[in-house]
mmCIF file of C-alpha atoms in Angstrom:
data_model
loop_
_atom_site.group_PDB
_atom_site.id
_atom_site.type_symbol
_atom_site.label_atom_id
_atom_site.label_comp_id
_atom_site.label_asym_id
_atom_site.label_seq_id
_atom_site.Cartn_x
_atom_site.Cartn_y
_atom_site.Cartn_z
ATOM 1 C CA UNK L 1 0.000 0.000 0.000
ATOM 2 C CA UNK L 2 1.377 3.350 -1.084
ATOM 3 C CA UNK L 3 0.502 6.870 -0.009
ATOM 4 C CA UNK L 4 -1.344 9.687 -1.758
ATOM 5 C CA UNK L 5 -0.114 13.265 -1.415
ATOM 6 C CA UNK L 6 -2.539 16.080 -2.220
ATOM 7 C CA UNK L 7 -0.054 18.708 -3.370
ATOM 8 C CA UNK L 8 -0.820 22.348 -4.076
ATOM 9 C CA UNK L 9 1.044 23.516 -7.178
ATOM 10 C CA UNK L 10 0.470 27.193 -6.490
ATOM 11 C CA UNK L 11 -1.053 29.610 -9.000
ATOM 12 C CA UNK L 12 1.393 29.231 -11.895
ATOM 13 C CA UNK L 13 4.776 30.792 -11.225
ATOM 14 C CA UNK L 14 6.993 27.725 -10.586
ATOM 15 C CA UNK L 15 9.022 29.738 -8.082
ATOM 16 C CA UNK L 16 5.996 29.660 -5.784
ATOM 17 C CA UNK L 17 5.952 25.858 -5.635
ATOM 18 C CA UNK L 18 6.805 24.677 -2.119
ATOM 19 C CA UNK L 19 10.046 22.773 -1.529
ATOM 20 C CA UNK L 20 8.097 19.844 -0.114
ATOM 21 C CA UNK L 21 5.842 19.703 -3.148
ATOM 22 C CA UNK L 22 8.785 19.887 -5.532
ATOM 23 C CA UNK L 23 10.538 17.070 -3.685
ATOM 24 C CA UNK L 24 7.492 14.836 -3.959
ATOM 25 C CA UNK L 25 7.180 15.495 -7.692
ATOM 26 C CA UNK L 26 10.821 14.516 -8.157
ATOM 27 C CA UNK L 27 10.304 11.071 -6.624
ATOM 28 C CA UNK L 28 6.668 10.357 -7.500
ATOM 29 C CA UNK L 29 5.622 7.116 -9.174
ATOM 30 C CA UNK L 30 2.322 8.552 -10.422
ATOM 31 C CA UNK L 31 1.149 12.163 -10.786
ATOM 32 C CA UNK L 32 -2.496 12.983 -11.453
ATOM 33 C CA UNK L 33 -2.676 16.687 -12.247
ATOM 34 C CA UNK L 34 -5.254 19.404 -12.868
ATOM 35 C CA UNK L 35 -5.748 21.661 -15.886
ATOM 36 C CA UNK L 36 -4.425 24.870 -14.322
ATOM 37 C CA UNK L 37 -1.060 23.444 -13.249
ATOM 38 C CA UNK L 38 1.536 25.370 -15.246
ATOM 39 C CA UNK L 39 3.831 23.614 -17.753
ATOM 40 C CA UNK L 40 6.859 24.777 -15.736
ATOM 41 C CA UNK L 41 5.582 22.946 -12.651
ATOM 42 C CA UNK L 42 4.852 19.832 -14.706
ATOM 43 C CA UNK L 43 8.494 19.863 -15.788
ATOM 44 C CA UNK L 44 9.440 19.162 -12.139
ATOM 45 C CA UNK L 45 7.813 15.731 -12.307
ATOM 46 C CA UNK L 46 10.016 12.639 -12.228
ATOM 47 C CA UNK L 47 10.492 11.717 -15.938
ATOM 48 C CA UNK L 48 9.847 8.079 -15.084
ATOM 49 C CA UNK L 49 6.510 8.809 -13.386
ATOM 50 C CA UNK L 50 3.166 8.006 -14.958
ATOM 51 C CA UNK L 51 1.389 11.294 -15.664
ATOM 52 C CA UNK L 52 -2.401 11.528 -15.919
ATOM 53 C CA UNK L 53 -4.361 14.661 -16.839
ATOM 54 C CA UNK L 54 -7.497 14.907 -14.686
ATOM 55 C CA UNK L 55 -8.088 18.585 -15.389
ATOM 56 C CA UNK L 56 -11.475 20.273 -15.233
ATOM 57 C CA UNK L 57 -12.382 23.464 -17.066
ATOM 58 C CA UNK L 58 -15.753 25.050 -17.673
ATOM 59 C CA UNK L 59 -17.700 22.594 -19.841
ATOM 60 C CA UNK L 60 -14.708 20.278 -20.366
ATOM 61 C CA UNK L 61 -13.847 17.476 -17.943
ATOM 62 C CA UNK L 62 -10.901 15.197 -18.664
ATOM 63 C CA UNK L 63 -12.005 12.840 -15.876
ATOM 64 C CA UNK L 64 -15.122 12.855 -13.728
ATOM 65 C CA UNK L 65 -14.473 13.493 -10.042
ATOM 66 C CA UNK L 66 -15.608 9.987 -9.089
ATOM 67 C CA UNK L 67 -13.257 8.467 -11.664
ATOM 68 C CA UNK L 68 -10.355 10.577 -10.406
ATOM 69 C CA UNK L 69 -10.883 9.478 -6.815
ATOM 70 C CA UNK L 70 -11.122 5.815 -7.781
ATOM 71 C CA UNK L 71 -7.974 6.182 -9.866
ATOM 72 C CA UNK L 72 -6.110 7.559 -6.843
ATOM 73 C CA UNK L 73 -7.179 4.542 -4.802
ATOM 74 C CA UNK L 74 -6.117 2.083 -7.495
ATOM 75 C CA UNK L 75 -2.743 3.729 -8.073
ATOM 76 C CA UNK L 76 -1.995 3.817 -4.324
ATOM 77 C CA UNK L 77 -2.557 0.059 -4.184
ATOM 78 C CA UNK L 78 0.269 -0.506 -6.690
ATOM 79 C CA UNK L 79 2.677 2.421 -6.192
ATOM 80 C CA UNK L 80 4.550 3.918 -3.233
ATOM 81 C CA UNK L 81 4.170 7.642 -3.980
ATOM 82 C CA UNK L 82 1.074 8.956 -5.735
ATOM 83 C CA UNK L 83 0.780 12.735 -6.125
ATOM 84 C CA UNK L 84 -2.535 14.455 -6.742
ATOM 85 C CA UNK L 85 -1.296 17.781 -8.096
ATOM 86 C CA UNK L 86 -3.764 20.639 -7.812
ATOM 87 C CA UNK L 87 -3.547 24.262 -8.888
ATOM 88 C CA UNK L 88 -3.337 26.692 -5.991
ATOM 89 C CA UNK L 89 -4.082 25.049 -2.644
ATOM 90 C CA UNK L 90 -5.917 21.695 -2.381
ATOM 91 C CA UNK L 91 -8.201 22.931 0.409
ATOM 92 C CA UNK L 92 -9.159 26.285 -1.135
ATOM 93 C CA UNK L 93 -11.876 25.585 -3.717
ATOM 94 C CA UNK L 94 -9.795 22.625 -4.911
ATOM 95 C CA UNK L 95 -12.034 19.733 -3.796
ATOM 96 C CA UNK L 96 -9.093 18.448 -1.783
ATOM 97 C CA UNK L 97 -11.262 17.872 1.267
ATOM 98 C CA UNK L 98 -13.636 15.695 -0.763
ATOM 99 C CA UNK L 99 -10.859 13.604 -2.249
ATOM 100 C CA UNK L 100 -9.080 13.231 1.079
ATOM 101 C CA UNK L 101 -12.279 12.036 2.766
ATOM 102 C CA UNK L 102 -12.789 9.370 0.097
ATOM 103 C CA UNK L 103 -9.196 8.190 0.432
ATOM 104 C CA UNK L 104 -9.464 7.989 4.221
ATOM 105 C CA UNK L 105 -12.706 6.020 3.885
ATOM 106 C CA UNK L 106 -10.929 3.600 1.545
ATOM 107 C CA UNK L 107 -8.094 3.109 4.030
ATOM 108 C CA UNK L 108 -5.503 4.837 1.842
ATOM 109 C CA UNK L 109 -2.738 6.782 3.652
ATOM 110 C CA UNK L 110 -2.998 10.400 2.560
ATOM 111 C CA UNK L 111 -1.282 13.692 3.345
ATOM 112 C CA UNK L 112 -2.013 17.233 2.208
ATOM 113 C CA UNK L 113 0.800 19.567 1.137
ATOM 114 C CA UNK L 114 -0.555 23.142 1.068
ATOM 115 C CA UNK L 115 0.104 25.461 -1.858
ATOM 116 C CA UNK L 116 -0.177 29.206 -2.383
ATOM 117 C CA UNK L 117 -3.724 29.975 -3.445
ATOM 118 C CA UNK L 118 -4.386 32.212 -6.442
ATOM 119 C CA UNK L 119 -6.600 34.573 -4.451
ATOM 120 C CA UNK L 120 -3.573 35.678 -2.448
ATOM 121 C CA UNK L 121 -0.794 35.356 -5.025
ATOM 122 C CA UNK L 122 -2.555 36.908 -8.020
ATOM 123 C CA UNK L 123 -3.578 39.892 -5.926
ATOM 124 C CA UNK L 124 -0.013 40.333 -4.679
ATOM 125 C CA UNK L 125 1.452 40.137 -8.186
ATOM 126 C CA UNK L 126 -1.076 42.773 -9.262
ATOM 127 C CA UNK L 127 0.066 45.102 -6.492
ATOM 128 C CA UNK L 128 -3.130 44.723 -4.465
ATOM 129 C CA UNK L 129 -2.628 43.970 -0.747
ATOM 130 C CA UNK L 130 -5.733 42.205 0.529
ATOM 131 C CA UNK L 131 -5.309 43.851 3.921
ATOM 132 C CA UNK L 132 -4.012 47.314 4.687
ATOM 133 C CA UNK L 133 -4.233 49.354 7.873
ATOM 134 C CA UNK L 134 -5.857 52.260 6.042
ATOM 135 C CA UNK L 135 -8.212 50.291 3.807
ATOM 136 C CA UNK L 136 -9.072 46.791 4.984
ATOM 137 C CA UNK L 137 -8.877 44.675 8.131
ATOM 138 C CA UNK L 138 -10.924 41.735 6.829
ATOM 139 C CA UNK L 139 -11.077 39.482 3.755
ATOM 140 C CA UNK L 140 -13.689 37.051 2.451
ATOM 141 C CA UNK L 141 -12.871 34.299 -0.060
ATOM 142 C CA UNK L 142 -15.883 33.047 -2.016
ATOM 143 C CA UNK L 143 -16.527 30.924 -5.079
ATOM 144 C CA UNK L 144 -18.340 32.469 -8.016
ATOM 145 C CA UNK L 145 -19.135 29.083 -9.527
ATOM 146 C CA UNK L 146 -21.125 26.709 -7.346
ATOM 147 C CA UNK L 147 -21.739 23.015 -7.942
ATOM 148 C CA UNK L 148 -25.173 21.433 -8.026
ATOM 149 C CA UNK L 149 -26.458 19.563 -4.980
ATOM 150 C CA UNK L 150 -24.682 21.751 -2.437
ATOM 151 C CA UNK L 151 -25.434 21.880 1.267
ATOM 152 C CA UNK L 152 -26.997 25.303 0.605
ATOM 153 C CA UNK L 153 -28.635 26.480 -2.634
ATOM 154 C CA UNK L 154 -26.448 29.518 -3.244
ATOM 155 C CA UNK L 155 -23.945 31.986 -1.897
ATOM 156 C CA UNK L 156 -25.566 34.747 0.137
ATOM 157 C CA UNK L 157 -24.058 37.586 -1.857
ATOM 158 C CA UNK L 158 -25.917 40.272 0.063
ATOM 159 C CA UNK L 159 -24.468 39.075 3.370
ATOM 160 C CA UNK L 160 -20.983 38.848 1.857
ATOM 161 C CA UNK L 161 -21.278 42.397 0.501
ATOM 162 C CA UNK L 162 -21.274 43.712 4.067
ATOM 163 C CA UNK L 163 -19.302 40.942 5.752
ATOM 164 C CA UNK L 164 -15.784 42.252 5.143
ATOM 165 C CA UNK L 165 -13.889 45.104 3.541
ATOM 166 C CA UNK L 166 -12.181 43.023 0.829
ATOM 167 C CA UNK L 167 -13.893 40.308 -1.215
ATOM 168 C CA UNK L 168 -11.962 37.834 -3.348
ATOM 169 C CA UNK L 169 -14.023 35.809 -5.822
ATOM 170 C CA UNK L 170 -12.712 32.637 -7.426
ATOM 171 C CA UNK L 171 -14.121 31.352 -10.730
ATOM 172 C CA UNK L 172 -16.499 34.278 -10.999
ATOM 173 C CA UNK L 173 -16.026 35.577 -14.546
ATOM 174 C CA UNK L 174 -18.911 33.613 -16.078
ATOM 175 C CA UNK L 175 -21.336 34.752 -13.353
ATOM 176 C CA UNK L 176 -19.957 38.256 -12.934
ATOM 177 C CA UNK L 177 -23.074 40.097 -14.193
ATOM 178 C CA UNK L 178 -25.222 38.276 -11.621
ATOM 179 C CA UNK L 179 -22.683 38.806 -8.840
ATOM 180 C CA UNK L 180 -22.390 42.534 -9.556
ATOM 181 C CA UNK L 181 -26.183 42.811 -9.616
ATOM 182 C CA UNK L 182 -26.439 41.108 -6.219
ATOM 183 C CA UNK L 183 -23.815 43.398 -4.708
ATOM 184 C CA UNK L 184 -25.530 46.536 -5.984
ATOM 185 C CA UNK L 185 -28.891 45.280 -4.703
ATOM 186 C CA UNK L 186 -27.179 44.825 -1.340
ATOM 187 C CA UNK L 187 -26.249 48.483 -1.344
ATOM 188 C CA UNK L 188 -22.631 48.511 -2.514
ATOM 189 C CA UNK L 189 -21.882 51.725 -4.383
ATOM 190 C CA UNK L 190 -21.460 51.552 -8.155
ATOM 191 C CA UNK L 191 -18.086 53.256 -7.734
ATOM 192 C CA UNK L 192 -16.749 50.431 -5.514
ATOM 193 C CA UNK L 193 -13.333 49.487 -6.960
ATOM 194 C CA UNK L 194 -12.953 46.037 -8.546
ATOM 195 C CA UNK L 195 -9.964 44.308 -10.146
ATOM 196 C CA UNK L 196 -9.947 41.211 -12.322
ATOM 197 C CA UNK L 197 -6.640 39.333 -12.502
ATOM 198 C CA UNK L 198 -6.259 36.740 -15.245
ATOM 199 C CA UNK L 199 -3.555 34.036 -15.299
ATOM 200 C CA UNK L 200 -2.202 35.364 -12.014
ATOM 201 C CA UNK L 201 1.587 35.088 -11.404
ATOM 202 C CA UNK L 202 2.259 33.802 -14.919
ATOM 203 C CA UNK L 203 4.139 35.784 -17.585
ATOM 204 C CA UNK L 204 0.816 36.356 -19.390
ATOM 205 C CA UNK L 205 -0.866 37.840 -16.304
ATOM 206 C CA UNK L 206 -3.179 40.746 -17.079
ATOM 207 C CA UNK L 207 -5.404 42.970 -14.968
ATOM 208 C CA UNK L 208 -8.628 44.800 -15.640
ATOM 209 C CA UNK L 209 -9.358 47.601 -13.164
ATOM 210 C CA UNK L 210 -12.738 49.274 -12.868
ATOM 211 C CA UNK L 211 -15.769 49.864 -10.693
ATOM 212 C CA UNK L 212 -18.882 47.807 -10.058
ATOM 213 C CA UNK L 213 -20.839 50.114 -12.350
ATOM 214 C CA UNK L 214 -18.444 49.776 -15.303
ATOM 215 C CA UNK L 215 -16.736 46.387 -15.041
ATOM 216 C CA UNK L 216 -19.256 44.348 -17.053
ATOM 217 C CA UNK L 217 -18.953 46.677 -20.035
ATOM 218 C CA UNK L 218 -15.147 46.606 -19.691
ATOM 219 C CA UNK L 219 -15.125 42.795 -19.701
ATOM 220 C CA UNK L 220 -17.242 42.722 -22.849
ATOM 221 C CA UNK L 221 -15.138 45.353 -24.629
ATOM 222 C CA UNK L 222 -11.824 43.683 -23.720
ATOM 223 C CA UNK L 223 -13.024 40.124 -24.238
ATOM 224 C CA UNK L 224 -11.674 39.352 -20.771
ATOM 225 C CA UNK L 225 -11.990 35.611 -20.143
ATOM 226 C CA UNK L 226 -11.390 33.063 -17.389
ATOM 227 C CA UNK L 227 -9.366 31.900 -15.548
ATOM 228 C CA UNK L 228 -9.349 34.960 -13.340
ATOM 229 C CA UNK L 229 -10.102 36.111 -9.836
ATOM 230 C CA UNK L 230 -11.992 39.234 -8.829
ATOM 231 C CA UNK L 231 -10.971 41.539 -5.986
ATOM 232 C CA UNK L 232 -13.521 44.015 -4.666
ATOM 233 C CA UNK L 233 -12.829 46.763 -2.162
ATOM 234 C CA UNK L 234 -10.849 49.905 -1.455
ATOM 235 C CA UNK L 235 -7.528 48.020 -1.545
ATOM 236 C CA UNK L 236 -7.860 47.943 -5.337
ATOM 237 C CA UNK L 237 -7.008 51.646 -5.310
ATOM 238 C CA UNK L 238 -3.425 50.679 -4.439
ATOM 239 C CA UNK L 239 -2.961 48.845 -7.738
ATOM 240 C CA UNK L 240 -1.857 51.989 -9.541
ATOM 241 C CA UNK L 241 0.788 52.671 -6.896
ATOM 242 C CA UNK L 242 2.079 49.175 -6.157
ATOM 243 C CA UNK L 243 1.579 47.197 -9.368
ATOM 244 C CA UNK L 244 5.038 48.010 -10.778
ATOM 245 C CA UNK L 245 3.940 47.469 -14.356
ATOM 246 C CA UNK L 246 7.533 47.540 -15.536
ATOM 247 C CA UNK L 247 8.491 44.774 -13.112
ATOM 248 C CA UNK L 248 9.016 41.443 -14.812
ATOM 249 C CA UNK L 249 7.467 38.409 -13.139
ATOM 250 C CA UNK L 250 10.017 36.251 -11.368
ATOM 251 C CA UNK L 251 10.854 33.000 -13.098
ATOM 252 C CA UNK L 252 12.108 29.831 -11.445
#
């Protein structure tokens, strides 16, 4: 019986991969990876390892979740080190908790190796501190794309609008018009700053800065697509000061 490691690959920049995660990739027998893991991180994988793409993108699933979990169980029965490589952090909107529970129930040894989540890293690379003594003392992380059959029918956007000073939305581009509508109905001003960060921490990273009242039109005009996170709150005002647009992204 082998062991499964749920490893966070970080948001894209290979320099943000943890040393523990990199070490596991170097000695893995099998690596089952997600769609948003960057090619540079995949290059860290042991050349002799079996590599399986289990990536999920909107409308395109390489493997169903149930198939992925069963595959992890089967591979752990025949191999010593099985790595489930996930973009960002396994426990932040990465379904790592679900997979770990299934592995534990099947009697498979499993360990989680945290990664840097995109909601933190992409904001930092865009020059947007999620907390700041003058602007924000609280942050909420929320998904903009919910699965069917959840424990609750939907995110309470109106409660979130007033729950903290900075809101970070994962996977929210496709539902952004609805989300913006809910926030404005909750009383957020149309001039509330919002930033969209696409392909955060990668060389192709790009940002779209606006306000709740203008961002939908900006997205349509720019053809701004997923994958991206949204950051809402006064901290977005610091982007123009701290973004360092001439700064080149660090490479591994």
